[in-house]
Amino acid sequence: MWDSAMFLSSLTPKFYVALTGTSSLISGLILIFEWWYFRKYGTSFIEQVSLNHISPWISGVENPPDTTNGNNNTNGSTQQNNVPECKVWRNPLNLYRGAEYQRFYWATNKEPLTYYDMNLSAQDHQTFFTCEADAGKAEYEIMQTAWRERNPVVRIKAAHSAVEANTECAPAYILLAEEEATTITEAEKILKTALKVAEANYRKSQNSQHQGTLMEGLHRRDTNVLIYIKRRLAMCARKLGKLKEAVKIFRDLTKEVPPIMNVLNIHENLIECLLEMQAYADVQAVLAKYDDISLPKSATICYTAALLKARAVADKFSPDIASKRGLTPAEMTAVEAIHRAVEFNPHVPKYLLEMKPLILPPEHVLKRGDSEAIAYAFFHLPHWKNMEGALNLLHCTWEGTFRMLPYPLERGHLFYPYPTCTECADRELLPAFHDVSVYPKKELPFFIIFTAGLCSFTALLALLTHQYPEPMGYIARSIFNGMSLPLYYLYEKVEGMLPSNLLQQLSRI
């Protein structure tokens, strides 16, 4: 005790300044590394080392197999194939830039679309509305430039120039209907003019499509233009309340088979329109055709299936009664369907339950991402509200009211593990003013919080020690002496209980 007191009294204030400064620097470096590792891999480095190396070493258990990919198969190629790709899809329910997106900008002075999203649309338009046979045609060369133009005023001006050069340039009418028309009625009027032109061009190229690859490409382009115009006219009819007309066009389009149909997903437009008409039997028929395990799923498919299942029980459903008697087979089926939908896209319930504010949907969506959830809820929230009790059942199921009940069905995951790349893609697709939903929500690990507190505490000590070296040195000695008192007291007790010659012999060893 005396030696330690002598040692502490011999330390100078500079020692305490150097000690606290070094401790602050080391804890700061640990904090920076931990934060970088967490941002890159989503977990704490110290926690990973503890769980994977130190804990098995202490317990004598070998390292567990790596299951980060949700697959214990040792075949590398199989694992690689099972990793879902973050593919961006065109939103089948995208709005009109002039009549809807632009009106939002005028009202809020906020850009509803990101440049990345609009650039993807420009690439789509170039892919489907241009072909090699356009070379040398002034109006189509103008449109090729117009799709890539970032300034909307310049794009509209270029479309007018293309129409002046050739009144049968259907892509120019598409651009004017999408961006210059400020109401849906105006857009419908322009699209009807475009439809006449597109049908004439289609018939003309159909007769000559077998005269070479250029003519085949020309006919393919005219087919894409015609289908696109019909789809947008059907969407105008839907927005103007002409539901039967819209359903007829959508039904006719779903029978088409050109490549552009794989991009447009018109069956989702048809489902939304039939839900508005409350034609639930027809909706079920469409789902039976497209809700197949071999086809790519979507929030519209999964949540519409859940909505139809909930329709059978939602109006009489009571969580208190269900928790006492258990779930009936019909309720079990509905809850399972909701679990399936939430498993596919966990972002949707927050928007349907209005726990998160909606924004205008982007022109492209990431399946299973926040962008798809916005696009779905923007159009389908009224359908959930119109079905009595559906939102209540969704809320009870999603919030975990049934944790007290046995899980409806024992089954494995129906989809690939939730991809980790959705957050970055959604931030590119969604405007900056929107708070992107992240799943699973990354909570800060304990070790990051601990090292942040340690770094802050040691930095404060270093600052105080630098400013007030002598008082801080006195405080440090007092703390050390106080901490050593129990040890000194224990040492005296042990010395009093044991014979003195024993201690002498132990000291000689």
XYZ file of C-alpha atoms in Angstrom:
509
model
C 0.000 0.000 0.000
C 2.832 2.332 0.926
C 4.688 1.494 -2.319
C 1.649 2.277 -4.437
C 1.116 5.557 -2.591
C 4.755 6.487 -3.186
C 4.416 5.588 -6.851
C 1.284 7.700 -7.314
C 2.781 10.679 -5.479
C 5.813 10.564 -7.772
C 3.704 10.925 -10.940
C 3.684 14.388 -12.491
C 0.643 16.165 -14.003
C 2.126 15.637 -17.480
C 1.735 11.888 -16.960
C -2.007 12.239 -16.340
C -2.396 14.501 -19.386
C -0.571 11.978 -21.590
C -2.521 9.045 -20.113
C -5.982 10.549 -20.643
C -5.050 11.894 -24.082
C -3.798 8.487 -25.239
C -6.895 6.748 -23.848
C -9.137 9.214 -25.675
C -7.239 8.671 -28.943
C -7.413 4.872 -28.698
C -11.124 4.815 -27.843
C -11.776 7.262 -30.699
C -9.983 5.003 -33.187
C -11.979 2.014 -31.944
C -15.207 4.006 -32.347
C -14.338 5.051 -35.913
C -13.479 1.480 -36.902
C -16.621 0.074 -35.263
C -18.830 2.639 -37.048
C -17.204 1.947 -40.412
C -17.621 -1.818 -39.964
C -21.257 -1.384 -38.935
C -22.037 0.831 -41.930
C -20.453 -1.687 -44.322
C -21.558 -5.005 -42.841
C -24.498 -4.073 -40.592
C -23.029 -5.581 -37.416
C -20.462 -4.830 -34.714
C -16.910 -6.071 -35.272
C -16.304 -6.666 -31.553
C -19.591 -8.533 -31.264
C -18.772 -10.686 -34.288
C -15.337 -11.557 -32.912
C -16.833 -12.360 -29.514
C -19.556 -14.621 -30.922
C -17.561 -16.356 -33.657
C -14.124 -16.764 -32.048
C -13.926 -16.014 -28.328
C -17.212 -17.612 -27.223
C -16.659 -20.944 -29.093
C -13.083 -21.048 -27.774
C -14.243 -20.598 -24.179
C -17.094 -23.097 -24.498
C -14.995 -25.580 -26.481
C -17.385 -25.602 -29.453
C -16.167 -25.302 -33.024
C -17.218 -22.347 -35.141
C -20.780 -22.782 -36.451
C -21.333 -23.027 -40.205
C -21.825 -19.760 -42.015
C -25.529 -19.209 -42.601
C -25.447 -15.577 -43.628
C -26.885 -16.416 -47.018
C -29.747 -18.384 -45.490
C -28.405 -21.559 -47.104
C -26.158 -24.221 -45.560
C -25.427 -25.751 -48.929
C -21.682 -25.928 -49.486
C -22.116 -25.562 -53.209
C -20.920 -22.017 -53.958
C -22.781 -21.764 -57.234
C -26.073 -22.705 -55.565
C -25.564 -20.030 -52.898
C -24.759 -17.446 -55.517
C -27.891 -18.299 -57.479
C -30.077 -18.008 -54.380
C -29.026 -14.423 -53.651
C -31.871 -12.191 -54.878
C -31.019 -9.470 -57.327
C -32.091 -5.875 -56.616
C -33.720 -5.331 -59.992
C -35.588 -2.100 -60.691
C -38.953 -2.462 -62.442
C -41.126 0.088 -64.196
C -44.025 1.133 -61.966
C -47.203 -0.087 -63.724
C -49.191 2.661 -61.974
C -46.835 5.562 -62.631
C -48.416 9.001 -62.849
C -48.361 11.651 -65.595
C -45.497 14.098 -65.308
C -47.396 17.158 -66.472
C -50.843 16.449 -65.042
C -49.757 15.006 -61.675
C -46.038 15.201 -60.839
C -45.721 18.770 -62.124
C -48.822 19.899 -60.247
C -47.276 18.541 -57.048
C -44.139 20.578 -57.727
C -46.193 23.736 -58.270
C -47.997 23.188 -54.965
C -45.026 22.221 -52.769
C -41.918 23.376 -54.657
C -40.478 19.884 -54.111
C -39.222 17.661 -56.889
C -41.286 14.440 -56.767
C -38.954 12.504 -59.081
C -35.229 11.923 -58.808
C -32.885 12.294 -61.760
C -31.990 8.613 -61.447
C -35.660 7.630 -61.787
C -36.233 9.922 -64.782
C -33.033 8.678 -66.423
C -34.327 5.109 -66.169
C -37.532 6.234 -67.893
C -35.501 7.889 -70.648
C -33.661 4.605 -71.186
C -36.999 2.752 -71.353
C -38.336 5.190 -73.940
C -35.219 4.910 -76.058
C -35.375 1.118 -75.892
C -39.025 0.735 -76.868
C -39.751 3.848 -78.962
C -36.691 3.952 -81.224
C -35.204 1.567 -83.777
C -32.436 1.397 -86.386
C -34.894 2.185 -89.176
C -35.241 5.730 -87.754
C -31.813 6.714 -89.082
C -32.123 9.620 -91.474
C -35.644 10.553 -90.339
C -35.460 14.032 -88.800
C -38.510 13.660 -86.535
C -37.322 10.410 -84.933
C -33.760 11.651 -84.545
C -35.209 14.678 -82.721
C -37.103 12.315 -80.408
C -33.992 10.241 -79.706
C -32.386 13.427 -78.383
C -35.564 14.508 -76.592
C -35.759 11.344 -74.446
C -32.249 12.031 -73.130
C -32.821 15.752 -72.502
C -32.936 16.647 -68.806
C -34.788 19.966 -69.119
C -38.564 19.340 -69.502
C -39.088 22.588 -71.431
C -36.501 21.510 -74.014
C -38.076 18.051 -74.246
C -41.533 19.494 -74.947
C -40.109 21.911 -77.494
C -38.327 19.034 -79.256
C -41.576 17.019 -79.353
C -43.373 19.934 -81.020
C -40.553 20.165 -83.566
C -40.925 16.449 -84.323
C -44.691 16.833 -84.872
C -44.084 19.791 -87.175
C -41.609 17.702 -89.168
C -44.011 14.739 -89.344
C -47.560 14.700 -87.990
C -47.408 10.879 -87.871
C -44.623 10.774 -85.250
C -46.473 8.899 -82.474
C -43.613 9.027 -79.882
C -43.769 12.843 -79.994
C -47.455 12.739 -79.054
C -46.617 10.405 -76.163
C -44.125 12.886 -74.762
C -46.589 15.782 -75.100
C -49.353 13.787 -73.373
C -47.002 12.761 -70.567
C -45.374 16.132 -69.909
C -47.145 19.081 -71.551
C -50.758 18.231 -70.659
C -51.605 19.698 -67.249
C -54.815 17.679 -66.731
C -55.799 14.069 -67.333
C -58.472 15.231 -69.790
C -55.854 17.023 -71.899
C -53.577 13.983 -71.755
C -56.420 11.722 -72.899
C -57.167 14.041 -75.830
C -53.541 13.980 -77.030
C -53.320 10.202 -76.554
C -56.426 9.653 -78.691
C -54.712 11.561 -81.484
C -51.593 9.479 -80.900
C -53.686 6.276 -81.027
C -54.938 7.049 -84.549
C -51.396 7.714 -85.723
C -50.009 4.625 -83.972
C -52.661 2.328 -85.453
C -51.928 3.629 -88.964
C -48.174 3.150 -88.451
C -48.751 -0.348 -87.046
C -50.811 -1.470 -90.038
C -48.269 -0.009 -92.425
C -45.254 -1.734 -90.809
C -47.183 -4.977 -90.328
C -47.400 -5.478 -94.069
C -43.639 -5.033 -94.550
C -42.240 -6.628 -91.357
C -40.829 -9.633 -93.250
C -38.694 -7.546 -95.611
C -35.578 -7.586 -93.453
C -34.288 -6.982 -89.937
C -34.783 -3.216 -90.180
C -38.447 -3.620 -91.005
C -38.857 -6.179 -88.210
C -37.388 -3.664 -85.779
C -39.675 -0.960 -87.143
C -42.755 -3.150 -86.643
C -41.600 -4.060 -83.139
C -41.244 -0.360 -82.309
C -44.709 0.449 -83.716
C -46.180 -2.416 -81.664
C -44.575 -1.075 -78.487
C -45.875 2.437 -79.183
C -49.404 1.163 -79.824
C -49.511 -0.942 -76.648
C -48.091 1.884 -74.542
C -50.660 4.391 -75.836
C -53.550 1.994 -75.196
C -52.330 1.377 -71.662
C -52.032 5.081 -70.894
C -55.502 5.702 -72.374
C -56.867 2.996 -70.080
C -55.185 4.697 -67.129
C -56.780 8.004 -68.151
C -60.176 6.285 -68.246
C -59.507 4.841 -64.767
C -58.628 8.257 -63.363
C -61.687 9.848 -64.984
C -64.022 7.244 -63.497
C -64.713 5.305 -66.709
C -63.991 1.958 -65.066
C -65.680 -0.396 -67.540
C -63.812 1.175 -70.442
C -60.529 0.912 -68.554
C -61.139 -2.752 -67.619
C -61.945 -3.658 -71.224
C -58.696 -2.107 -72.508
C -56.635 -3.708 -69.755
C -58.185 -7.121 -70.419
C -57.448 -6.843 -74.119
C -53.861 -5.810 -73.427
C -53.211 -8.743 -71.077
C -53.778 -11.038 -74.060
C -50.831 -9.443 -75.914
C -47.439 -11.193 -75.856
C -44.762 -8.721 -77.156
C -41.623 -8.230 -75.013
C -42.854 -4.868 -73.727
C -45.603 -6.699 -71.828
C -42.985 -8.177 -69.483
C -42.105 -4.634 -68.427
C -45.556 -3.033 -68.146
C -47.199 -5.626 -65.821
C -50.633 -4.582 -67.019
C -52.332 -7.253 -64.900
C -51.599 -5.045 -61.873
C -53.517 -2.193 -63.519
C -56.382 -4.611 -64.139
C -56.392 -5.804 -60.512
C -56.516 -2.246 -59.164
C -59.340 -1.312 -61.524
C -61.394 -4.399 -60.626
C -60.929 -3.667 -56.920
C -62.341 -0.198 -57.501
C -65.378 -1.842 -59.111
C -65.525 -4.278 -56.158
C -65.530 -7.152 -58.650
C -63.807 -9.491 -56.208
C -64.545 -12.680 -58.132
C -62.829 -11.228 -61.203
C -59.885 -10.143 -59.046
C -59.577 -13.692 -57.729
C -59.570 -15.010 -61.290
C -56.727 -12.676 -62.252
C -54.769 -13.682 -59.127
C -55.235 -17.355 -59.950
C -53.494 -16.698 -63.267
C -50.592 -14.576 -62.009
C -50.051 -15.693 -58.390
C -47.864 -18.584 -59.442
C -44.645 -19.687 -57.748
C -42.755 -19.603 -61.057
C -43.680 -15.959 -61.747
C -42.047 -12.943 -60.098
C -44.155 -11.768 -57.180
C -45.130 -8.207 -56.372
C -46.736 -6.325 -53.494
C -49.922 -6.031 -55.561
C -50.190 -9.799 -55.965
C -49.364 -10.684 -52.350
C -51.382 -7.978 -50.587
C -54.405 -8.329 -52.888
C -54.467 -12.052 -52.085
C -54.332 -11.148 -48.379
C -57.099 -8.578 -48.830
C -59.418 -11.110 -50.440
C -58.719 -13.639 -47.679
C -59.326 -10.963 -45.021
C -62.620 -10.009 -46.677
C -64.185 -13.289 -45.522
C -63.528 -12.678 -41.798
C -62.513 -9.054 -41.246
C -65.980 -7.562 -40.615
C -66.656 -9.862 -37.614
C -63.100 -10.258 -36.375
C -62.269 -9.415 -32.747
C -58.719 -9.842 -31.414
C -59.984 -10.343 -27.825
C -62.309 -13.161 -28.814
C -59.720 -14.711 -31.103
C -57.108 -14.705 -28.340
C -59.481 -16.654 -26.066
C -60.934 -19.228 -28.442
C -58.127 -19.357 -31.012
C -58.302 -18.773 -34.729
C -60.956 -20.310 -36.918
C -59.790 -21.966 -40.168
C -60.918 -18.921 -42.186
C -59.128 -16.514 -39.809
C -56.046 -18.716 -39.902
C -56.038 -18.559 -43.694
C -56.371 -14.758 -43.642
C -53.618 -14.314 -41.058
C -51.336 -16.641 -43.014
C -51.977 -14.624 -46.192
C -51.078 -11.394 -44.378
C -47.910 -12.979 -42.992
C -47.021 -14.050 -46.517
C -47.561 -10.528 -47.855
C -45.561 -8.912 -45.044
C -42.781 -11.442 -45.595
C -42.588 -10.351 -49.218
C -42.654 -6.582 -48.546
C -42.533 -5.519 -44.868
C -42.741 -1.790 -45.691
C -46.373 -1.803 -46.865
C -48.248 -2.038 -43.498
C -46.855 1.285 -42.240
C -48.384 3.061 -45.234
C -51.680 1.165 -45.190
C -52.059 1.846 -41.453
C -51.049 5.499 -42.068
C -48.181 5.278 -39.615
C -45.938 6.789 -42.289
C -46.886 9.609 -44.698
C -47.391 8.723 -48.349
C -45.714 10.535 -51.225
C -46.259 10.372 -54.966
C -44.985 7.019 -56.265
C -41.840 6.994 -58.434
C -41.803 5.906 -62.066
C -39.736 2.831 -61.146
C -39.950 0.579 -58.125
C -37.741 -1.939 -56.416
C -39.667 -5.078 -55.624
C -39.775 -5.758 -51.884
C -38.496 -2.210 -51.322
C -39.914 1.004 -49.897
C -40.550 2.365 -53.406
C -42.830 -0.573 -54.239
C -44.634 -0.157 -50.908
C -45.354 3.503 -51.713
C -46.568 2.679 -55.210
C -48.876 -0.048 -53.875
C -50.315 1.884 -50.928
C -50.820 5.056 -52.980
C -53.480 3.309 -55.090
C -54.659 0.444 -52.873
C -55.155 2.170 -49.518
C -58.790 3.114 -50.453
C -59.531 -0.542 -51.243
C -58.383 -1.607 -47.762
C -60.433 1.176 -46.197
C -63.540 0.221 -48.166
C -63.388 -3.341 -46.794
C -64.693 -3.189 -43.234
C -62.269 -4.583 -40.660
C -59.465 -5.327 -43.127
C -57.106 -2.706 -41.730
C -57.931 -3.820 -38.188
C -56.979 -7.401 -39.031
C -53.797 -6.192 -40.727
C -52.914 -4.090 -37.681
C -53.513 -6.958 -35.239
C -51.557 -9.447 -37.306
C -48.713 -7.120 -38.178
C -48.298 -5.753 -34.647
C -48.021 -9.269 -33.239
C -51.319 -9.517 -31.338
C -51.243 -13.239 -32.052
C -47.973 -13.866 -30.255
C -50.062 -15.397 -27.490
C -51.640 -17.768 -30.017
C -49.982 -20.678 -31.827
C -48.629 -19.675 -35.215
C -51.275 -20.476 -37.855
C -49.144 -22.769 -39.990
C -45.762 -24.294 -39.503
C -44.008 -23.514 -42.748
C -40.696 -22.286 -44.042
C -40.043 -19.005 -45.761
C -41.924 -18.626 -49.028
C -39.440 -16.177 -50.529
C -35.726 -15.618 -50.672
C -34.236 -13.978 -47.571
C -34.935 -10.267 -47.571
C -32.253 -8.555 -49.711
C -29.854 -6.141 -48.046
C -29.495 -3.889 -51.097
C -32.962 -2.307 -51.034
C -32.023 0.763 -48.986
C -29.429 2.072 -51.464
C -31.680 1.510 -54.490
C -34.689 3.129 -52.794
C -32.640 6.199 -51.871
C -31.823 6.588 -55.567
C -35.465 6.190 -56.629
C -37.189 8.248 -53.922
C -36.910 12.033 -53.425
C -34.606 13.477 -50.793
C -37.442 14.831 -48.614
C -38.811 11.303 -48.056
C -37.634 9.308 -45.037
C -36.755 5.978 -46.630
C -38.120 2.954 -44.770
C -35.392 0.451 -43.889
C -35.981 -3.200 -43.038
C -34.736 -4.681 -40.868
C -34.132 -1.446 -38.997
C -30.460 -1.314 -38.113
C -30.161 -0.624 -34.396
C -26.816 0.681 -33.181
C -24.940 -2.213 -31.519
C -24.099 -1.944 -27.830
C -20.366 -1.776 -28.494
C -20.711 1.297 -30.727
C -22.719 3.068 -28.028
C -20.223 1.919 -25.398
C -17.154 3.066 -27.346
C -18.862 6.379 -28.151
C -19.487 6.958 -24.440
C -15.971 5.833 -23.558
C -14.448 8.114 -26.199
C -16.498 11.094 -25.010
C -15.684 10.422 -21.353
C -11.931 10.019 -21.901
C -11.857 13.074 -24.181
C -13.517 15.106 -21.425
C -11.025 13.765 -18.893
C -8.141 14.640 -21.208
C -9.437 18.179 -21.619
C -9.931 18.680 -17.857
C -6.536 17.163 -17.080
C -4.868 19.467 -19.608
C -6.583 22.539 -18.171
C -6.359 21.591 -14.471
C -3.479 19.096 -14.155
C -2.870 19.309 -10.374
C -6.526 19.040 -9.210
C -7.176 16.206 -11.667
C -4.025 14.426 -10.484
C -5.244 14.743 -6.890
C -8.657 13.362 -7.896
C -7.026 10.434 -9.752
C -4.889 9.553 -6.712
C -7.924 9.772 -4.447
C -9.943 7.487 -6.698
C -7.114 4.980 -6.937
C -6.604 4.993 -3.166
C -10.328 4.535 -2.620
C -10.432 1.601 -5.034
C -7.399 -0.014 -3.358
C -8.840 0.206 0.177
C -11.009 -2.957 -0.144
C -8.031 -4.880 -1.511
C -5.806 -3.646 1.348
C -8.520 -4.532 3.878
C -8.800 -8.032 2.430
C -5.034 -8.419 2.481
C -4.922 -7.531 6.219
C -7.703 -10.027 6.995
C -5.918 -12.823 5.138
C -2.628 -11.942 6.858
C -4.314 -12.086 10.259
C -5.925 -15.469 9.599
C -2.886 -17.255 8.170
C 0.271 -18.094 10.169
C 3.127 -15.690 9.593
C 5.618 -18.473 8.708
C 3.305 -19.602 5.884
C 3.397 -16.190 4.317
C 7.156 -16.109 4.695
C 7.513 -19.442 2.956
C 5.165 -18.397 0.164
C 7.193 -15.232 -0.329
C 10.319 -17.332 -0.807
C 8.767 -19.383 -3.604
